[in-house]
XYZ file of C-alpha atoms in Angstrom:
409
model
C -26.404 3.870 -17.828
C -22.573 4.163 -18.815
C -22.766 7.955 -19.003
C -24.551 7.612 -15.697
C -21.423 6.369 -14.437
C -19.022 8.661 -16.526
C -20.983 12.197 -15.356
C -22.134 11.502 -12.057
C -19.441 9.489 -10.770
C -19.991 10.897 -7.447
C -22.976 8.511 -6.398
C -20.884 5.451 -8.093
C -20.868 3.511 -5.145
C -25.040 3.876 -4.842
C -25.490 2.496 -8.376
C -23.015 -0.240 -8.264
C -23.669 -1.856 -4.727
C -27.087 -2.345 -5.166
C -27.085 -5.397 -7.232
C -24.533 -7.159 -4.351
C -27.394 -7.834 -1.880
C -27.905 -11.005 -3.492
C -24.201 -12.177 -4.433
C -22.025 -13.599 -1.576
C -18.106 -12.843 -1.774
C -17.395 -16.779 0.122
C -19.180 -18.058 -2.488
C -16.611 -17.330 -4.866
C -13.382 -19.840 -4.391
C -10.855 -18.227 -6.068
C -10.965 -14.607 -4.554
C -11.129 -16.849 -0.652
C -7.949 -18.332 -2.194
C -6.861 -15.173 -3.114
C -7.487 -13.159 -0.229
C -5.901 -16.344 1.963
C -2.670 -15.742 -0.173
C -2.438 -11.978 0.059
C -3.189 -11.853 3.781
C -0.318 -14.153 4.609
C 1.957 -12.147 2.617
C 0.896 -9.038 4.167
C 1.537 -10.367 7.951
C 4.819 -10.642 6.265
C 5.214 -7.384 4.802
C 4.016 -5.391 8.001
C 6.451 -7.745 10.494
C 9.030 -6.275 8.314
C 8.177 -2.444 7.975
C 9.347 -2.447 11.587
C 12.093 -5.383 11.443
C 13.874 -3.751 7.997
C 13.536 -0.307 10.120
C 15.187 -1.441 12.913
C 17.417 -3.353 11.151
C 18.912 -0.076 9.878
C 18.930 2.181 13.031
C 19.543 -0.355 15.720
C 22.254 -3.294 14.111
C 23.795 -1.388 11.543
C 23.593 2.175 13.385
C 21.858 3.904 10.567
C 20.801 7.715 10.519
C 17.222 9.003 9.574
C 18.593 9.963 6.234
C 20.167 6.130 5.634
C 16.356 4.813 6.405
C 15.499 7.061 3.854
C 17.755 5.835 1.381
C 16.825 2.077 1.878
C 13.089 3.032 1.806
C 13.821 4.831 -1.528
C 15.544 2.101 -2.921
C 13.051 -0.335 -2.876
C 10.754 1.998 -4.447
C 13.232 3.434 -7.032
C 12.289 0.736 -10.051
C 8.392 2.029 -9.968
C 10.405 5.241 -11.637
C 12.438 3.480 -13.946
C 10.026 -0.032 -14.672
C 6.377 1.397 -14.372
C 4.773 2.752 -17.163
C 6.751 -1.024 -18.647
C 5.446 -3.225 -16.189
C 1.759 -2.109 -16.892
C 2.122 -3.423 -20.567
C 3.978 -6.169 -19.632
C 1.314 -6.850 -17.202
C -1.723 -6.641 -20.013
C -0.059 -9.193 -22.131
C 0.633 -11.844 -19.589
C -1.053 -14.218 -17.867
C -1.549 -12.502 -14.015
C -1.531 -15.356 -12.098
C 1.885 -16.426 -13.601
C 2.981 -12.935 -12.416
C 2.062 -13.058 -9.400
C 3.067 -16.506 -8.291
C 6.415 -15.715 -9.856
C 6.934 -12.662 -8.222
C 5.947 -13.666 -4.519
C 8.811 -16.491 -4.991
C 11.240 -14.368 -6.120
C 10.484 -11.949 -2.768
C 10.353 -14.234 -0.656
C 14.034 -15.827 -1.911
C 15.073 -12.423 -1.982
C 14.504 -11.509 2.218
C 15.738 -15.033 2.849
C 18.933 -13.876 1.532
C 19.283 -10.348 3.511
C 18.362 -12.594 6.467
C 21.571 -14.548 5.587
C 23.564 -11.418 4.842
C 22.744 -9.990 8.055
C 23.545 -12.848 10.287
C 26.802 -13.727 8.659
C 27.557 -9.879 8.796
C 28.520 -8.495 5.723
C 25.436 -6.712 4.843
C 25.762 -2.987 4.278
C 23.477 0.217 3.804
C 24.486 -0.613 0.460
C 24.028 -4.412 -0.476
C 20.913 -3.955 1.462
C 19.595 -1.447 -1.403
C 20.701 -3.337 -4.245
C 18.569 -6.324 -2.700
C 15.531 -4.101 -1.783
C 16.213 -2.652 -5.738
C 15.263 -6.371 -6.823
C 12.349 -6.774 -4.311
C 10.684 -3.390 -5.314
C 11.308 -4.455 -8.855
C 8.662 -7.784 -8.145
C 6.501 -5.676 -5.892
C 6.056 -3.052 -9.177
C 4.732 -6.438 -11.275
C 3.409 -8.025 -8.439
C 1.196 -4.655 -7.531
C 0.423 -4.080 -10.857
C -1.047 -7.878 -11.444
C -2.467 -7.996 -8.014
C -4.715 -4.914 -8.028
C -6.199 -6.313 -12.056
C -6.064 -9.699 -10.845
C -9.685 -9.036 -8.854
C -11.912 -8.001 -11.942
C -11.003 -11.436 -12.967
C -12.547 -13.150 -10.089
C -15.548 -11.385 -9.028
C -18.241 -9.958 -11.060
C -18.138 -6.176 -11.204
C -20.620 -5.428 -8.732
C -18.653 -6.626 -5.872
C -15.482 -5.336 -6.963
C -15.893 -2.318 -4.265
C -17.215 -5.176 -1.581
C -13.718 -7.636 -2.825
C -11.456 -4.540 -2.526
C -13.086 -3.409 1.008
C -12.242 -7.070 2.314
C -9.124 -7.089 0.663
C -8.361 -3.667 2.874
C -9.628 -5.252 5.964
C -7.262 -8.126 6.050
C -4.788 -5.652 5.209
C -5.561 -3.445 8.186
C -5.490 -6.626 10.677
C -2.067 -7.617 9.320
C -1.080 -3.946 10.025
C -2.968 -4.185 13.563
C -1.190 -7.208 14.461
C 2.209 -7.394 12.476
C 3.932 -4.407 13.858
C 3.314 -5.795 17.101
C 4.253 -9.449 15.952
C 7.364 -7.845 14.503
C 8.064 -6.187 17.783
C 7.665 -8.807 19.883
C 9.834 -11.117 17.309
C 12.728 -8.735 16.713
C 13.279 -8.368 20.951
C 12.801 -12.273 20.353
C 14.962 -13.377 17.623
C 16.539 -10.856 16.302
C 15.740 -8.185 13.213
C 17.464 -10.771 10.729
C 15.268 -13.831 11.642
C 12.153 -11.707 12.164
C 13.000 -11.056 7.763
C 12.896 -14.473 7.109
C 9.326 -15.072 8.753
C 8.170 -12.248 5.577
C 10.462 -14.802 3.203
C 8.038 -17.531 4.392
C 5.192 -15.320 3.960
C 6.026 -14.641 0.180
C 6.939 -18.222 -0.386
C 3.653 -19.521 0.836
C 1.558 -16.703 -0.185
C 3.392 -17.888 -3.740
C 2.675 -21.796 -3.821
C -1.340 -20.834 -2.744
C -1.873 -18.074 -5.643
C -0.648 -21.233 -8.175
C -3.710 -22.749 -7.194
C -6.153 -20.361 -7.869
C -8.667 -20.513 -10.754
C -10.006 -17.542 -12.927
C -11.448 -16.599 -15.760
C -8.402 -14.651 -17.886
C -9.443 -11.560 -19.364
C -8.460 -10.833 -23.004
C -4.694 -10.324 -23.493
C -3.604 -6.820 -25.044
C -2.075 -7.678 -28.343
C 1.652 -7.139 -29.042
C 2.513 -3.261 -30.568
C 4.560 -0.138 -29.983
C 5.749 -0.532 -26.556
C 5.406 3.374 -26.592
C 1.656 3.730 -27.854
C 0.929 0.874 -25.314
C 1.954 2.996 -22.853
C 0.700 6.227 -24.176
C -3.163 4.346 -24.443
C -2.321 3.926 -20.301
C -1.554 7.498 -19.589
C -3.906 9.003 -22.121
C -6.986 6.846 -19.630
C -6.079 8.099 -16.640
C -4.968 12.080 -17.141
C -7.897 12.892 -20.027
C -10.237 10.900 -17.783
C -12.597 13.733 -16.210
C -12.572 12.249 -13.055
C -9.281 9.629 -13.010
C -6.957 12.653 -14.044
C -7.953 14.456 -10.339
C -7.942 11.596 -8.334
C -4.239 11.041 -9.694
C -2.769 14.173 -8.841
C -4.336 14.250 -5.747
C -3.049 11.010 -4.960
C 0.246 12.165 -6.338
C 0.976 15.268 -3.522
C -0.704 12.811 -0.934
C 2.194 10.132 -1.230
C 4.946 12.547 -1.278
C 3.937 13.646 1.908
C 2.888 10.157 3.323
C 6.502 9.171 2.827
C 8.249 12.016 4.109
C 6.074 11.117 7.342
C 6.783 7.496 7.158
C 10.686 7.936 7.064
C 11.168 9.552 10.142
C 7.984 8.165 11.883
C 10.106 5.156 13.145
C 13.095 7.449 14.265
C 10.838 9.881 16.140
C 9.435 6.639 18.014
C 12.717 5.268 19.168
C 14.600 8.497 19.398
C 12.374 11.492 20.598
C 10.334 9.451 22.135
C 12.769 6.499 23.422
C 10.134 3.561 22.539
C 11.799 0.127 22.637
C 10.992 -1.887 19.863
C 8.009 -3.654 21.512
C 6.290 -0.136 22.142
C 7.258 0.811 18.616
C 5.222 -2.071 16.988
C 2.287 -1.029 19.558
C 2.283 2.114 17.994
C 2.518 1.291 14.195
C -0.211 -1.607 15.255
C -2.651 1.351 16.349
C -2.778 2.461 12.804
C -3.720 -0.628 11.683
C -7.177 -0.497 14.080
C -7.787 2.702 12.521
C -7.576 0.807 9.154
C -10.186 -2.005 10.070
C -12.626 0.247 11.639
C -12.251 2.754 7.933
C -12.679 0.289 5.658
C -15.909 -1.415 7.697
C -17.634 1.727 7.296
C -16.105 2.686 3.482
C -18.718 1.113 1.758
C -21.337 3.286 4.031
C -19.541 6.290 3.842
C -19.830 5.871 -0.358
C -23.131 5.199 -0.202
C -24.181 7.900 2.354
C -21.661 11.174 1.124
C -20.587 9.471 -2.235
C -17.099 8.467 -3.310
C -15.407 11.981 -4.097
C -17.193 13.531 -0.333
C -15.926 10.693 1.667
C -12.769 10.558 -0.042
C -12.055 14.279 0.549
C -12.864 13.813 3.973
C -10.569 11.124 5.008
C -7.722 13.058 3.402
C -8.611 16.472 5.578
C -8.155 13.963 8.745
C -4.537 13.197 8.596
C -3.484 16.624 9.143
C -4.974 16.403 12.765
C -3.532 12.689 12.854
C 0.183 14.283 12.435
C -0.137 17.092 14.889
C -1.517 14.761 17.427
C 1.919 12.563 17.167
C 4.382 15.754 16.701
C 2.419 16.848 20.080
C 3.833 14.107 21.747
C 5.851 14.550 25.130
C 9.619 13.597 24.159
C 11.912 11.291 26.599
C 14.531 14.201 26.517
C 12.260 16.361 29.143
C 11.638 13.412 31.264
C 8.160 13.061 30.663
C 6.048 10.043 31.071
C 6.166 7.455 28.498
C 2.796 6.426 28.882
C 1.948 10.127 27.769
C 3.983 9.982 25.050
C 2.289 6.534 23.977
C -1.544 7.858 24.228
C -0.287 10.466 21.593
C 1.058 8.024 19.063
C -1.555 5.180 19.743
C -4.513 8.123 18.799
C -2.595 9.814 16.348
C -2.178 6.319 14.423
C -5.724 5.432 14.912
C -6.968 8.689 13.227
C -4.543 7.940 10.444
C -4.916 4.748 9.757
C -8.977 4.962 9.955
C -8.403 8.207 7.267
C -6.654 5.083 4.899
C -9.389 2.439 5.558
C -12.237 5.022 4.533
C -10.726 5.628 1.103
C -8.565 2.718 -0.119
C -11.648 0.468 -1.167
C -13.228 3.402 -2.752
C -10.607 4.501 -4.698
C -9.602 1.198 -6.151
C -13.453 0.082 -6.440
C -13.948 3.282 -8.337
C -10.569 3.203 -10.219
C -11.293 -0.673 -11.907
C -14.668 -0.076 -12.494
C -14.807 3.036 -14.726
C -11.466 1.059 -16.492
C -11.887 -1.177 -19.189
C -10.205 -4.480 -18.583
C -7.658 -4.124 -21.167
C -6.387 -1.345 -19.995
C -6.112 -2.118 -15.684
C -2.435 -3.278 -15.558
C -1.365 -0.293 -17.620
C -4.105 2.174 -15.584
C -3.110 0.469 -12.107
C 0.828 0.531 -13.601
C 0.496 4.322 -14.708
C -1.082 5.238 -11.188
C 1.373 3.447 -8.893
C 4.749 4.396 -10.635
C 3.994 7.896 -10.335
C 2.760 7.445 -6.838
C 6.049 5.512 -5.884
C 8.132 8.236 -7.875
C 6.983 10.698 -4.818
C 8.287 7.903 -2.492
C 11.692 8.533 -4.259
C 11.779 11.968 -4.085
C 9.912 12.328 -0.348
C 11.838 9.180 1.563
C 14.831 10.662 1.619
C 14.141 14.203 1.465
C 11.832 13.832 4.654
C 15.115 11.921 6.150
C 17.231 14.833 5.663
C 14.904 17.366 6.783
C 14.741 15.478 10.255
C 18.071 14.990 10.550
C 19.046 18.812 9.662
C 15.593 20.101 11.620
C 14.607 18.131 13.565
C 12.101 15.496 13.846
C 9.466 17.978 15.220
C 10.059 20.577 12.870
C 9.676 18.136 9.960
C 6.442 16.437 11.625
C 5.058 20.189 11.840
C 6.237 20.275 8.350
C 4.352 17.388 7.051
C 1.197 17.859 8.608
């Protein structure tokens, strides 16, 4: 049966739901804990993808290229920390990482929320802080994605990871429009510290969860630890493609992401409550993928549906660069049917293959070897959001945001 799974790896998620009729996710505690805490935190996190945005462009008057730099920076440690964090994260007990880490986040945003308000936050300071929050979000990512195995049995990891997605998407349906509504409301500062909250609670809830701890990698050559990580994943016959396909993806992802916000208030002269509207739409998209992702495995196979979803977010780009900007006059309503579909197609393309991926991903991985697998993948991945953030701002602001949407596609 294992070199069932290593050859035809295709028709993994056949084999591997079939044995889930029976098994009930609710009736396992500590994942309903789990999925409680990570929920809450990601309200937080998509209230401020649009609060930390305009933050930058609207109270501290910050170009396309300086969103890039502040989305870099809080990205840049998954260059310097991540092949580290994954053996770091394979001798250590997750749940300690975790709850540390969503503390230390949460105190973190608090701060910029005081920073802001008293005024003396800069482009800057506000890197160094996002420096030390992308630094928690490596280990926390790294724990958090090899935290699951530990709580469900394997055939429901693709079911756990699916659910895991969904609440995801909802908090992307409903945060960018939370945030919206909150930062028109209160303020970008204050709409931070509701994602502080978020962390800190999301924190004190993961302390209580219970699991069964997976053996602990023993202490050796940091370097051969990490070699044994990146040796899985690029000799894997399978794992190696999936990686640099992933790889290209992100680069462009970010590029997209950087001046997405820009285009919305700019070109097309949203306000921040029909930015968040937008951004929510992708988060629709999401819920509706990842309902059917488990299907879509099970009726095409992993690597069909996968390749799929990825061939969709070309059209999902061109439908947004297509349109109507404020500058001719047109109206916005136009402009907003544009964005709303082009976000739905692209966040639906995300739903379909983010439970597959990481189903697929943790299953053919040995447990003693997930932080530094999930490490290896994510660092590299993040590395593209280096280079792409703020390459993607200055293409915008030297082309364009059209050109660089056209571009990206």
């Amino acid at each position: 049966m294992k070199k069932k799974f290593e050859v035809d790896w295709i028709n993994l998620p056949i084999i591997s739901l079939r044995g889930e009729t029976s098994m009930k996710l609710r009736e396992h505690k500590s994942f309903v804990r789990f999925w409680t805490a990570s929920t809450t935190s990601n309200f937080g996190t998509y209230i401020t993808t649009i609060a930390l945005q305009v933050l930058v462009v609207v109270n501290m008057g910050g170009s396309a290229v300086d969103v890039g730099w502040v989305s870099a920076s809080r990205w840049f440690p998954y260059v310097l920390l991540g092949l580290i964090a994954g053996v770091f994260v394979d001798r250590f007990h997750l749940k300690t990482v975790l709850v540390v880490t969503d503390m230390g986040r949460g105190i973190i945003f608090a701060f910029i929320c005081l920073l802001a308000v008293t005024g003396v936050l800069s482009i800057g300071w506000l890197m160094i802080l996002l420096l030390l929050f992308g630094a928690m979000s490596l280990f926390n990512d790294a724990a958090h994605q090899s935290f699951v195995p530990q709580l469900v049995p394997r055939p429901l990891l693709t079911r756990a990871y699916a659910r895991l997605e969904q609440s995801a998407a909802v908090a992307e349906t409903s945060g960018p429009a939370i945030g919206g509504g909150l930062v028109l409301w209160i303020g970008a500062p204050f709409a931070l510290l509701i994602d502080a909250v978020s962390y800190l609670f999301s924190g004190v809830l993961m302390a209580t969860v219970k699991h069964q701890p997976s053996d602990k990698v023993k202490s050796g050559p940091l370097g051969q630890q990490i070699k044994e990580g990146l040796q899985w994943v690029y000799q894997h016959q399978y794992l190696r493609t999936l990686a640099l396909n992933t790889h290209v993806w992100f680069l462009f992802h970010s590029m997209t992401m950087t001046i997405l916000v820009s285009f919305f208030l700019i070109e097309l002269g949203f306000d921040a409550s029909l930015l968040g509207f937008a951004l929510a739409s992708a988060g629709v998209g999401a819920i509706a993928g990842t309902s059917l992702s488990s299907r879509a495995g099970e009726r095409f196979g992993v690597g069909r549906a996968m390749a799929f979803s990825r061939i969709l977010y070309a059209p999902a780009v061109i439908l947004i660069a297509l349109a109507p900007s404020a500058i001719n006059s047109e109206p916005q309503n136009i402009a907003m049917i544009f964005a709303v579909v082009g976000q739905l197609l692209y966040g639906f393309s995300m739903g379909i293959e983010g439970p597959l991926e990481m189903g697929y991903r943790q299953f053919v991985t040995p447990s003693h070897l997930h932080g530094r697998m999930n490490a290896s993948l994510r660092s590299i991945n993040r590395s593209a959001v280096v280079i792409g953030a703020p390459l993607g701002g200055a293409i915008a602001d030297g082309q364009g945001f059209l050109t660089a949407l056209w571009i990206y596609r």
